[in-house]
CSV table of C-alpha atoms in Angstrom, one decimal:
chain,number,residue,atom,x,y,z
W,224,MET,CA,291.8,151.9,99.8
W,225,GLY,CA,291.7,155.6,100.5
W,226,GLU,CA,290.4,157.0,103.8
W,227,ILE,CA,286.8,158.1,103.8
W,228,VAL,CA,286.8,161.7,105.1
W,229,ASP,CA,283.0,162.3,105.5
W,230,CYS,CA,280.8,159.3,106.1
W,231,ALA,CA,277.6,161.2,106.7
W,232,ASP,CA,274.7,160.1,104.6
W,233,PRO,CA,273.8,162.5,101.8
W,234,SER,CA,270.6,164.5,102.1
W,235,GLU,CA,267.4,163.4,100.5
W,236,GLY,CA,267.7,166.2,97.9
W,237,VAL,CA,271.2,165.1,96.9
W,238,LEU,CA,270.1,161.5,96.6
W,239,THR,CA,267.1,162.5,94.5
W,240,GLU,CA,269.3,164.6,92.2
W,241,ALA,CA,271.9,161.8,91.8
W,242,ALA,CA,269.1,159.3,91.0
W,243,ALA,CA,267.8,161.7,88.3
W,244,VAL,CA,271.3,162.0,86.8
W,245,PHE,CA,271.8,158.2,86.9
W,246,GLY,CA,268.3,157.8,85.4
W,247,LEU,CA,269.2,160.0,82.5
W,248,LEU,CA,272.4,158.0,81.9
W,249,ALA,CA,270.6,154.7,82.2
W,250,SER,CA,269.6,155.0,78.6
W,251,PRO,CA,272.3,153.4,76.4
W,252,ALA,CA,271.7,156.0,73.7
W,253,ARG,CA,272.1,159.0,76.1
W,254,LEU,CA,275.1,157.3,77.8
W,255,HIS,CA,276.7,156.9,74.4
W,256,ILE,CA,276.1,160.5,73.6
W,257,VAL,CA,277.6,161.7,76.9
W,258,TRP,CA,280.6,159.3,76.3
W,259,ALA,CA,281.1,160.7,72.8
W,260,LEU,CA,280.8,164.3,74.1
W,261,SER,CA,283.3,163.5,76.9
W,262,GLN,CA,285.8,162.9,74.1
W,263,GLY,CA,285.1,166.4,72.6
W,264,GLU,CA,282.4,168.7,71.4
W,265,SER,CA,280.3,167.9,68.4
W,266,ASP,CA,277.3,169.1,66.4
W,267,VAL,CA,274.2,166.9,66.3
W,268,THR,CA,274.8,165.5,62.8
W,269,ARG,CA,278.3,164.2,63.6
W,270,LEU,CA,277.0,163.0,66.9
W,271,ALA,CA,274.2,161.0,65.3
W,272,ASP,CA,276.7,159.5,62.9
W,273,ARG,CA,279.0,158.5,65.7
W,274,VAL,CA,276.4,156.9,68.0
W,275,GLY,CA,274.4,155.4,65.1
W,276,GLY,CA,271.2,157.2,66.0
W,277,ALA,CA,268.6,158.9,63.9
W,278,LEU,CA,269.0,162.7,63.9
W,279,PRO,CA,265.6,163.4,65.5
W,280,ALA,CA,266.2,160.9,68.3
W,281,VAL,CA,269.7,162.2,69.0
W,282,SER,CA,268.3,165.7,69.1
W,283,GLN,CA,265.6,164.7,71.6
W,284,HIS,CA,268.2,163.0,73.8
W,285,LEU,CA,270.4,166.1,73.7
W,286,ALA,CA,267.4,168.2,74.7
W,287,LYS,CA,266.8,166.1,77.8
W,288,LEU,CA,270.5,166.1,78.7
W,289,LYS,CA,270.7,169.8,78.2
W,290,LEU,CA,267.5,170.4,80.3
W,291,ALA,CA,269.1,168.4,83.1
W,292,GLY,CA,272.3,170.5,82.9
W,293,LEU,CA,274.5,167.6,81.8
W,294,VAL,CA,275.1,169.0,78.4
W,295,ARG,CA,275.5,172.5,77.1
W,296,SER,CA,275.6,174.0,73.6
W,297,ARG,CA,276.9,177.1,71.9
W,298,ARG,CA,276.2,178.5,68.5
W,299,GLU,CA,278.8,178.3,65.8
W,300,GLY,CA,277.5,179.9,62.7
W,301,ARG,CA,274.3,178.0,61.9
W,302,ARG,CA,275.2,175.0,63.9
W,303,GLN,CA,274.7,174.1,67.6
W,304,ILE,CA,277.8,172.6,69.1
W,305,TYR,CA,277.2,170.4,72.1
W,306,TYR,CA,279.6,169.6,74.9
W,307,VAL,CA,279.7,168.3,78.5
W,308,ASP,CA,280.7,171.2,80.7
W,309,ASP,CA,280.8,169.2,84.0
W,310,PRO,CA,284.2,167.5,84.6
W,311,ASP,CA,282.7,165.3,87.3
W,312,ILE,CA,280.1,163.8,84.9
W,313,VAL,CA,282.9,163.2,82.3
W,314,THR,CA,284.9,161.5,85.1
W,315,VAL,CA,282.0,159.3,86.2
W,316,VAL,CA,281.2,158.2,82.6
W,317,ARG,CA,284.8,157.6,81.6
W,318,VAL,CA,285.7,155.6,84.7
W,319,THR,CA,282.5,153.5,84.6
W,320,VAL,CA,282.6,152.7,80.9
W,321,GLY,CA,286.4,152.2,81.0
W,322,GLN,CA,286.2,149.8,83.9
W,323,LEU,CA,283.3,147.8,82.3
W,324,THR,CA,285.2,147.7,79.0
W,325,ALA,CA,288.3,146.3,80.8
W,326,ARG,CA,286.2,143.8,82.7
W,327,SER,CA,284.5,142.6,79.5
W,328,HIS,CA,287.9,141.7,78.1
W,329,GLN,CA,288.9,139.8,81.2
W,330,VAL,CA,285.9,137.5,81.5
W,331,PRO,CA,286.6,134.1,79.8
W,332,ALA,CA,284.4,133.5,76.7
W,333,PRO,CA,282.3,130.6,78.2
W,334,VAL,CA,281.4,132.7,81.3
W,335,ARG,CA,280.5,135.7,79.1
W,336,ARG,CA,278.2,133.5,76.9
W,337,LEU,CA,276.5,132.2,80.1
W,338,ARG,CA,275.9,135.8,81.2
W,339,GLU,CA,274.6,136.8,77.8
W,340,ALA,CA,272.2,133.9,77.9
W,341,GLY,CA,270.9,135.1,81.3
W,342,VAL,CA,272.3,132.1,83.3
């Protein structure tokens, strides 16, 4: 493992902000939206089609993500184009989802069924 350069605990403010970001990403729908946007920018209609959400619900999720500063938008003609402007958020989402996806393919089927059953 790499060497830890600074082992000081983060401030209460940093922890509060991090918890808020993780709280926003705790919604599967919002996480899916950020995942999709980490692959490239999109308008709300294409995004709703991609994540399988209703247009009003996806718009509300985007508004929350935008308010929190995780997502930005720009106008392109009559459309709003959404994107993730924070490379660190993109990295966190890609690494987390990628690792969990890889692990899900490694777990033997009987163990996965037990986990899904809550055992």
